[in-house]
mmCIF file of N, CA, C and O in Angstrom:
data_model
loop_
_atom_site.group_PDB
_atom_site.id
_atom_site.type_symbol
_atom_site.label_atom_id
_atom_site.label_comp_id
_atom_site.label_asym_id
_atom_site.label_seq_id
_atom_site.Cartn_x
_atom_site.Cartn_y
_atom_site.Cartn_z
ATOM 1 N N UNK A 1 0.840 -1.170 0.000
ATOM 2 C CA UNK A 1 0.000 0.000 0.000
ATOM 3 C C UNK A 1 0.890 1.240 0.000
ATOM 4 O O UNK A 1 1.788 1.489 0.805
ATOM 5 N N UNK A 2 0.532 1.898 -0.931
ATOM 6 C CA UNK A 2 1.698 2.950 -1.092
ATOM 7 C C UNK A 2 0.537 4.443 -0.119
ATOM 8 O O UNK A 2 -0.642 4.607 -0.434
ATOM 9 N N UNK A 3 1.340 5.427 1.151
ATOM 10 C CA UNK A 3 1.041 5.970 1.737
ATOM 11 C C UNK A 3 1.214 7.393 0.882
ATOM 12 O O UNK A 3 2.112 7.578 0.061
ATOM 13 N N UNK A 4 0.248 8.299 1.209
ATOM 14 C CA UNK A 4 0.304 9.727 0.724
ATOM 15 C C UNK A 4 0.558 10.816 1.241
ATOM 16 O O UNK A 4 -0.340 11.608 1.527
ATOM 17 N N UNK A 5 2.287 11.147 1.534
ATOM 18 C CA UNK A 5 2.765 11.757 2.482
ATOM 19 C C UNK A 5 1.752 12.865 2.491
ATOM 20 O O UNK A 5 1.248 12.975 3.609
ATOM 21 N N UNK A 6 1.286 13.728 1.606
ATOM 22 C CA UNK A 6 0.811 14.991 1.595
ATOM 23 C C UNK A 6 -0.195 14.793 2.419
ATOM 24 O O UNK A 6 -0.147 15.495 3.429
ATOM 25 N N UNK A 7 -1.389 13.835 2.302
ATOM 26 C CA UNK A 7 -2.277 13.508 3.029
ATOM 27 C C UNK A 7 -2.185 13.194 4.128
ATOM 28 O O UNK A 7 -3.149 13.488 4.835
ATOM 29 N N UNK A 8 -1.005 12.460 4.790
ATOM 30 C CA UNK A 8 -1.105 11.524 6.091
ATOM 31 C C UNK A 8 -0.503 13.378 7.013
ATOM 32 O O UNK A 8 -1.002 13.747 8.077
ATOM 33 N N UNK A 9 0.490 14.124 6.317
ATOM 34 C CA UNK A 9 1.153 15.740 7.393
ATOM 35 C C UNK A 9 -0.009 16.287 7.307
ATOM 36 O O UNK A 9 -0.148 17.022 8.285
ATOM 37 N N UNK A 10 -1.351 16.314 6.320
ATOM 38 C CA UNK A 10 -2.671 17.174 6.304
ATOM 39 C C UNK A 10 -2.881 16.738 7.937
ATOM 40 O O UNK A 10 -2.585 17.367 8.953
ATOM 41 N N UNK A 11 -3.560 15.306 7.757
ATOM 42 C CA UNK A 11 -4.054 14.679 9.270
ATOM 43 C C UNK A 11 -3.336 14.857 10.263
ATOM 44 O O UNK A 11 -4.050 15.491 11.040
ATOM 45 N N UNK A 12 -1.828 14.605 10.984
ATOM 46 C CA UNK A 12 -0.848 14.549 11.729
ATOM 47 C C UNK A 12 -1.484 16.135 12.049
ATOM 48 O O UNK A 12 -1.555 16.305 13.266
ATOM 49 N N UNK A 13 -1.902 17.180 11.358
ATOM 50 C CA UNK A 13 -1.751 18.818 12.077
ATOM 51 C C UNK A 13 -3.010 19.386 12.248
ATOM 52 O O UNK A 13 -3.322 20.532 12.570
ATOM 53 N N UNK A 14 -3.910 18.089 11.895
ATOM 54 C CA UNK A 14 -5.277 18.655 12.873
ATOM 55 C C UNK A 14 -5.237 18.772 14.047
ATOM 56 O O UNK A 14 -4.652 18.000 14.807
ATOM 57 N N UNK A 15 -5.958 19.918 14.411
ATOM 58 C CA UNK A 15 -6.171 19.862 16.032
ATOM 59 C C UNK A 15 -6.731 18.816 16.725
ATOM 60 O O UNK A 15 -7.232 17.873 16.112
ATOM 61 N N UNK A 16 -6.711 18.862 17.872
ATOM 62 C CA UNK A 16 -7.174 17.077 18.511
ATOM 63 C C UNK A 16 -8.200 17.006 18.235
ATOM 64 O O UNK A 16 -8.394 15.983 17.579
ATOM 65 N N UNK A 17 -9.228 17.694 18.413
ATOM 66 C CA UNK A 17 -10.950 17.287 18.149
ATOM 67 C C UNK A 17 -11.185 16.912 17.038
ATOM 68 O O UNK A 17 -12.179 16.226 16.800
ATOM 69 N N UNK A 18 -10.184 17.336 15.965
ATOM 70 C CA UNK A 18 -10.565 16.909 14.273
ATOM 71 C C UNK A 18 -10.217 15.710 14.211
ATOM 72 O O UNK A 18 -10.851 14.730 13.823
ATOM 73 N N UNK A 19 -8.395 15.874 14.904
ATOM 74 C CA UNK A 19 -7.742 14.317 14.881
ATOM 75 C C UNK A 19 -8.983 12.917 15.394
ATOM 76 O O UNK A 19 -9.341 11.892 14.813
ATOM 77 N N UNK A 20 -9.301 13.454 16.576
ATOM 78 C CA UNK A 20 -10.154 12.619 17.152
ATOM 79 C C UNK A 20 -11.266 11.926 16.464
ATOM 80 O O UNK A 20 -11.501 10.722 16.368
ATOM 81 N N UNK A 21 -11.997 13.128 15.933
ATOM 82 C CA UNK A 21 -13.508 12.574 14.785
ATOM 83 C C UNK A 21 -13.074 12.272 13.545
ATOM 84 O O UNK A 21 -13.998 11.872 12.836
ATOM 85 N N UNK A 22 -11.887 12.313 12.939
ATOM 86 C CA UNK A 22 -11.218 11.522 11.668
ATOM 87 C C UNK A 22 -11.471 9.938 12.346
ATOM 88 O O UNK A 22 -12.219 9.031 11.979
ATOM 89 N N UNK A 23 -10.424 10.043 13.595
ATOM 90 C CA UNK A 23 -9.789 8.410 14.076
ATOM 91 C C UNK A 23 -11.665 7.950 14.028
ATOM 92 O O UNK A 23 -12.191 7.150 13.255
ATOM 93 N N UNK A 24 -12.367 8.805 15.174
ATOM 94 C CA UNK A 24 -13.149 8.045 15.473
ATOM 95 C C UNK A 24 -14.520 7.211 14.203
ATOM 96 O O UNK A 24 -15.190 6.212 14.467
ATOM 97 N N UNK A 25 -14.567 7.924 13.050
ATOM 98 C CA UNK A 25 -15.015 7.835 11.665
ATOM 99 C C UNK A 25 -14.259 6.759 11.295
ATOM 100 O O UNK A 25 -14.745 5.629 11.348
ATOM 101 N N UNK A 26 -13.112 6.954 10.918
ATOM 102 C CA UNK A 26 -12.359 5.394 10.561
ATOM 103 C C UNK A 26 -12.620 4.496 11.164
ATOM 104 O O UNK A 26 -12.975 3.532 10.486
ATOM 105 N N UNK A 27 -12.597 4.288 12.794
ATOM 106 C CA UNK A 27 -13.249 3.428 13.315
ATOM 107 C C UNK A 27 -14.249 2.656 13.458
ATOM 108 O O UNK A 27 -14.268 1.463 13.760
ATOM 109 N N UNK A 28 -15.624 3.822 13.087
ATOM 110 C CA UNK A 28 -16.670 3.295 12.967
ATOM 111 C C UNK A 28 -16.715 2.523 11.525
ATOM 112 O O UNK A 28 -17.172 1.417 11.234
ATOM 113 N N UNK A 29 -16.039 3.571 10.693
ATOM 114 C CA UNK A 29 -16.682 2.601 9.359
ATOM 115 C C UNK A 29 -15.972 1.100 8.948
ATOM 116 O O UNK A 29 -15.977 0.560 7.842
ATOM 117 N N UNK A 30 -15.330 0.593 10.283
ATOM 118 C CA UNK A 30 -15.284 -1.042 10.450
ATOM 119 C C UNK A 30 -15.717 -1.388 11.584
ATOM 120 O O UNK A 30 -15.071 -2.233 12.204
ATOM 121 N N UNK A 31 -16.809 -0.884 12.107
ATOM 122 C CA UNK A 31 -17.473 -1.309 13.501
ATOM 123 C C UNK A 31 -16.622 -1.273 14.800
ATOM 124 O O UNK A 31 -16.635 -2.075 15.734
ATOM 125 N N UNK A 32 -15.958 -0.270 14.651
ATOM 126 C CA UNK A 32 -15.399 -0.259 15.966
ATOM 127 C C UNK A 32 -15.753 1.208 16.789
ATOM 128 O O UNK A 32 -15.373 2.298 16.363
ATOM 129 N N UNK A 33 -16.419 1.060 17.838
ATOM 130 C CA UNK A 33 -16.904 2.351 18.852
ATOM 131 C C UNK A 33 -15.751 3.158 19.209
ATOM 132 O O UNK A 33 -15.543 2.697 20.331
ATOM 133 N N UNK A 34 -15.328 3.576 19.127
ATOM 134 C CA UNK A 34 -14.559 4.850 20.217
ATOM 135 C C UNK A 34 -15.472 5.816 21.143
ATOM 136 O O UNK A 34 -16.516 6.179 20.601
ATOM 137 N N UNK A 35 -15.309 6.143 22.056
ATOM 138 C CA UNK A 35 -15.413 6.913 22.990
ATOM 139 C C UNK A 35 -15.477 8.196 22.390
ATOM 140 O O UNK A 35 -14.422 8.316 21.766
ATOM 141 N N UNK A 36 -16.213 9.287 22.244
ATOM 142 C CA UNK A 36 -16.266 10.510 21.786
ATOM 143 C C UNK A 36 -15.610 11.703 22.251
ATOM 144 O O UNK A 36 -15.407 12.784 21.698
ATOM 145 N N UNK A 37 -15.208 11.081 23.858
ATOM 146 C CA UNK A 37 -14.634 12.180 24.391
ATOM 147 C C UNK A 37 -13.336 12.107 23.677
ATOM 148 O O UNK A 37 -12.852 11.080 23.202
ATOM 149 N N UNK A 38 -12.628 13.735 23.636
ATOM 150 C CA UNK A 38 -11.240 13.444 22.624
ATOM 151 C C UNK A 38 -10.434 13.296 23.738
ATOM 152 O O UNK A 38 -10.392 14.096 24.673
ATOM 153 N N UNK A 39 -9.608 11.981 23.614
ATOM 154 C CA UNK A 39 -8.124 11.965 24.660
ATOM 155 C C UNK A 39 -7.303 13.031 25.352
ATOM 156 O O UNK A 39 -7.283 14.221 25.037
ATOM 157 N N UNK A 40 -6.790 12.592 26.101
ATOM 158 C CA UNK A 40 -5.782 13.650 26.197
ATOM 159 C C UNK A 40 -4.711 14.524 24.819
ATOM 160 O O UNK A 40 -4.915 14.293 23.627
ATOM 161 N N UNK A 41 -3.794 15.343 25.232
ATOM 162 C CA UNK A 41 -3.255 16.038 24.216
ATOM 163 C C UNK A 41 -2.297 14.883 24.041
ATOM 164 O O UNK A 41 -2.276 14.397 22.910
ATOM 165 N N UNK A 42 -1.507 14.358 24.943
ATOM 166 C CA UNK A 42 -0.664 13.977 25.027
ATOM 167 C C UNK A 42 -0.671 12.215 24.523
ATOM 168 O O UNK A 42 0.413 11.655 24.356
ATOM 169 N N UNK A 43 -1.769 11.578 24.347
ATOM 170 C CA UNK A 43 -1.932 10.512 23.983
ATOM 171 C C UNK A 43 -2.299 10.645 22.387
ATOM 172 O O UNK A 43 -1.907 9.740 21.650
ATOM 173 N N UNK A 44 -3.126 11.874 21.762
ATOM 174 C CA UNK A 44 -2.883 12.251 20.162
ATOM 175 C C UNK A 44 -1.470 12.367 19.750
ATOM 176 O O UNK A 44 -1.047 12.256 18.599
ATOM 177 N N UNK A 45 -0.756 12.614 20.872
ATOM 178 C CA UNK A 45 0.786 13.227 20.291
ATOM 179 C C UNK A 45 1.225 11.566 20.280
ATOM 180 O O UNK A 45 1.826 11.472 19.210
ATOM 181 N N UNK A 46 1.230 10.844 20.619
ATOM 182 C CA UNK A 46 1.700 9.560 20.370
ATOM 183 C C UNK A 46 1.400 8.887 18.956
ATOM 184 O O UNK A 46 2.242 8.295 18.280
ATOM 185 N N UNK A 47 -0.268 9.121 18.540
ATOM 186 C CA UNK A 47 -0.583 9.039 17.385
ATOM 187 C C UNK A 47 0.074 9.678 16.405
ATOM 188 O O UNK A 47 0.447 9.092 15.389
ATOM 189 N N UNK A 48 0.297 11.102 16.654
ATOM 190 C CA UNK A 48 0.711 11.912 15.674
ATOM 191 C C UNK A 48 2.611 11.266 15.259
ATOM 192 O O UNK A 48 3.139 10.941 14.195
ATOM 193 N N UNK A 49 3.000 11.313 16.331
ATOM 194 C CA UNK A 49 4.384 10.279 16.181
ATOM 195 C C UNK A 49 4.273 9.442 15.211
ATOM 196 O O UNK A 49 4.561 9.505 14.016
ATOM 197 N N UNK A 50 3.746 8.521 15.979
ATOM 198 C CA UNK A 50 3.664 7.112 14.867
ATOM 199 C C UNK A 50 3.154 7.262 13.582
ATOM 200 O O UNK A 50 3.215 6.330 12.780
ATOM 201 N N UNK A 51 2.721 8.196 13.338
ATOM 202 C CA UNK A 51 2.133 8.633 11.354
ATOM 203 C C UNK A 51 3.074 9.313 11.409
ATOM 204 O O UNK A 51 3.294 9.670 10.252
ATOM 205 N N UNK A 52 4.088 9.900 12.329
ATOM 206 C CA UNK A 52 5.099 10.983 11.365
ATOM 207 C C UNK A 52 6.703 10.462 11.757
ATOM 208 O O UNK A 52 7.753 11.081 11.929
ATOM 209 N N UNK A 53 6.305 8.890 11.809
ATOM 210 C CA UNK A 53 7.874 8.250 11.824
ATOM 211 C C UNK A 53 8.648 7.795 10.582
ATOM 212 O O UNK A 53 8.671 6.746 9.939
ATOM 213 N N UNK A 54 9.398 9.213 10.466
ATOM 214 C CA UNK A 54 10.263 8.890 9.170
ATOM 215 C C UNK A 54 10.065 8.741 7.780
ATOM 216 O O UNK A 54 9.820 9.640 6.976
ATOM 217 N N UNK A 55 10.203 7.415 7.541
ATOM 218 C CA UNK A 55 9.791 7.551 5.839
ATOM 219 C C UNK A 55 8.794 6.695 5.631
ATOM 220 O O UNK A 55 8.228 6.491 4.557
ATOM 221 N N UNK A 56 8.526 6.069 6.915
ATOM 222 C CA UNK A 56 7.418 4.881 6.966
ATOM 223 C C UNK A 56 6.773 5.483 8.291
ATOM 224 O O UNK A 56 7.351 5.978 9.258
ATOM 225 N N UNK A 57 5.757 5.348 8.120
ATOM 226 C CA UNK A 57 4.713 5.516 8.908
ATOM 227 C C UNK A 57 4.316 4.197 10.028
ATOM 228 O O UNK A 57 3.761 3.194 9.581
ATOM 229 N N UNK A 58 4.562 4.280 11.089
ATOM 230 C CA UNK A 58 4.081 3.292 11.418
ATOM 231 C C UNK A 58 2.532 2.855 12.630
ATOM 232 O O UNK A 58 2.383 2.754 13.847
ATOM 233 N N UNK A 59 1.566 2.695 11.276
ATOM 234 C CA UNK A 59 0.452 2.691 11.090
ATOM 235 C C UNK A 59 -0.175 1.444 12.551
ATOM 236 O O UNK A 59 -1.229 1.765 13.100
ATOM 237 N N UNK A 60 0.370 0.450 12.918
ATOM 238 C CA UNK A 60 0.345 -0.190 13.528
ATOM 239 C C UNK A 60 0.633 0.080 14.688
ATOM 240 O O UNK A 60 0.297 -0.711 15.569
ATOM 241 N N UNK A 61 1.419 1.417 15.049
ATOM 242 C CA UNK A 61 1.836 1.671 16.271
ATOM 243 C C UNK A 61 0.738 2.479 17.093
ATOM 244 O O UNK A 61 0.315 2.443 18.248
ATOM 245 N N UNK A 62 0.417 3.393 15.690
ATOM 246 C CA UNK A 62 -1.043 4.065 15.974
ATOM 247 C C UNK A 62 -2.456 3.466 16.331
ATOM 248 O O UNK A 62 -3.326 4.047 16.980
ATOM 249 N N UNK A 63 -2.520 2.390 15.873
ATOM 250 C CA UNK A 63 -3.425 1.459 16.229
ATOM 251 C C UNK A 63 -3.585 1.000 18.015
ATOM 252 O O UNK A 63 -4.549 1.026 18.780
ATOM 253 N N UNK A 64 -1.929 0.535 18.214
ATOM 254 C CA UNK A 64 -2.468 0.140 19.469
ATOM 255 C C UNK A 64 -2.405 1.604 20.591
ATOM 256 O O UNK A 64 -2.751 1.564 21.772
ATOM 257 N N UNK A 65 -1.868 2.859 19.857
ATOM 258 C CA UNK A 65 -2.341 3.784 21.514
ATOM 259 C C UNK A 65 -4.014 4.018 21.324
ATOM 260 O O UNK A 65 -4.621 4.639 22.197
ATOM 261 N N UNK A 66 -4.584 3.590 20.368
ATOM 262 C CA UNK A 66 -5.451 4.314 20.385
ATOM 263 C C UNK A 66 -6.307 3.057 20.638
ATOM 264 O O UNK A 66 -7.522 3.243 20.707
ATOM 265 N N UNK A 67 -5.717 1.474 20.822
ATOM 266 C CA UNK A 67 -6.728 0.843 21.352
ATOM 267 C C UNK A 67 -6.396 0.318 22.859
ATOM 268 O O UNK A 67 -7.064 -0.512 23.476
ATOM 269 N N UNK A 68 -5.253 0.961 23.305
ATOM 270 C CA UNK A 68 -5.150 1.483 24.380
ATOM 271 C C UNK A 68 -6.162 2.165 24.930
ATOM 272 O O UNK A 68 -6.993 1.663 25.686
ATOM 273 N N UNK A 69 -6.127 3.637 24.480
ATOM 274 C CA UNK A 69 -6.827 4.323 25.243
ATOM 275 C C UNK A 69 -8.325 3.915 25.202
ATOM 276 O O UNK A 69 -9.177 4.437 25.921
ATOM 277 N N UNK A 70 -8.552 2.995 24.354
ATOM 278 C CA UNK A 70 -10.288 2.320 24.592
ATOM 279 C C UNK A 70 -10.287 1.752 25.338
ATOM 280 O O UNK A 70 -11.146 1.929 26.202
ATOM 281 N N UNK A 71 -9.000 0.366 25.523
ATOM 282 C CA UNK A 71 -9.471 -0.294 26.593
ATOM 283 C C UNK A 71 -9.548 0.589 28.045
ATOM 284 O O UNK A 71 -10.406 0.543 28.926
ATOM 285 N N UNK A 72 -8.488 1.292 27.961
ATOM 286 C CA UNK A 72 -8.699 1.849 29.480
ATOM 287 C C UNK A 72 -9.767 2.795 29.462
ATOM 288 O O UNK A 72 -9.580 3.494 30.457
ATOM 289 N N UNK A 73 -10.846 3.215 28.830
ATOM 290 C CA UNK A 73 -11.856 3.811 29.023
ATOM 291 C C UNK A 73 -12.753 3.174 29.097
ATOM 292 O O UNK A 73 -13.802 3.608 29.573
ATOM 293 N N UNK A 74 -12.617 1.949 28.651
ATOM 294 C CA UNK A 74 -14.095 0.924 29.683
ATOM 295 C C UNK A 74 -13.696 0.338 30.844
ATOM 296 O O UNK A 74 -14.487 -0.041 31.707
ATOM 297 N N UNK A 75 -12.258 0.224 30.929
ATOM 298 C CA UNK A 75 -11.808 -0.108 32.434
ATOM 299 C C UNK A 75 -11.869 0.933 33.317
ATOM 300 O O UNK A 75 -11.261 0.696 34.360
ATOM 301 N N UNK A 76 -12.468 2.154 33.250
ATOM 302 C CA UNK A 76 -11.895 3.602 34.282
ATOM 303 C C UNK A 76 -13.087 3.929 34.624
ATOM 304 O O UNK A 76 -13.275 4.897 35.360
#
């Protein structure tokens, strides 16, 4: 799958609430709930990392903070 740098630095510099209702839209449209409230700043900045690592993106890394922060929002 070839990635679209221009597109992936568009997303990486939304503000969190946008970042948030992008992730949480992607999510849904494979059945997965997220939580609406937007995360902390500091747990988007982990996301934003992992889409802006280098020359590869690593798409998988982003995956698990952010299914991190689900699980611990039905555990809290």
């Amino acid at each position: 799958m070839k990635i679209d740098r221009e597109k992936l630095n568009a997303v990486v510099n939304l503000s969190d609430e946008e970042l948030w209702r992008m992730i949480r839209e992607l999510a849904k449209s494979h059945g997965i709930t997220l939580p609406e409230a937007v995360p902390p700043h500091s747990e988007l900045e982990k996301v934003r990392g992992a889409l802006s690592h280098g020359a590869s993106p690593n798409i998988a890394e982003a995956i698990r903070v952010v299914n991190n922060y689900r699980r611990g929002c039905k555990n809290g």
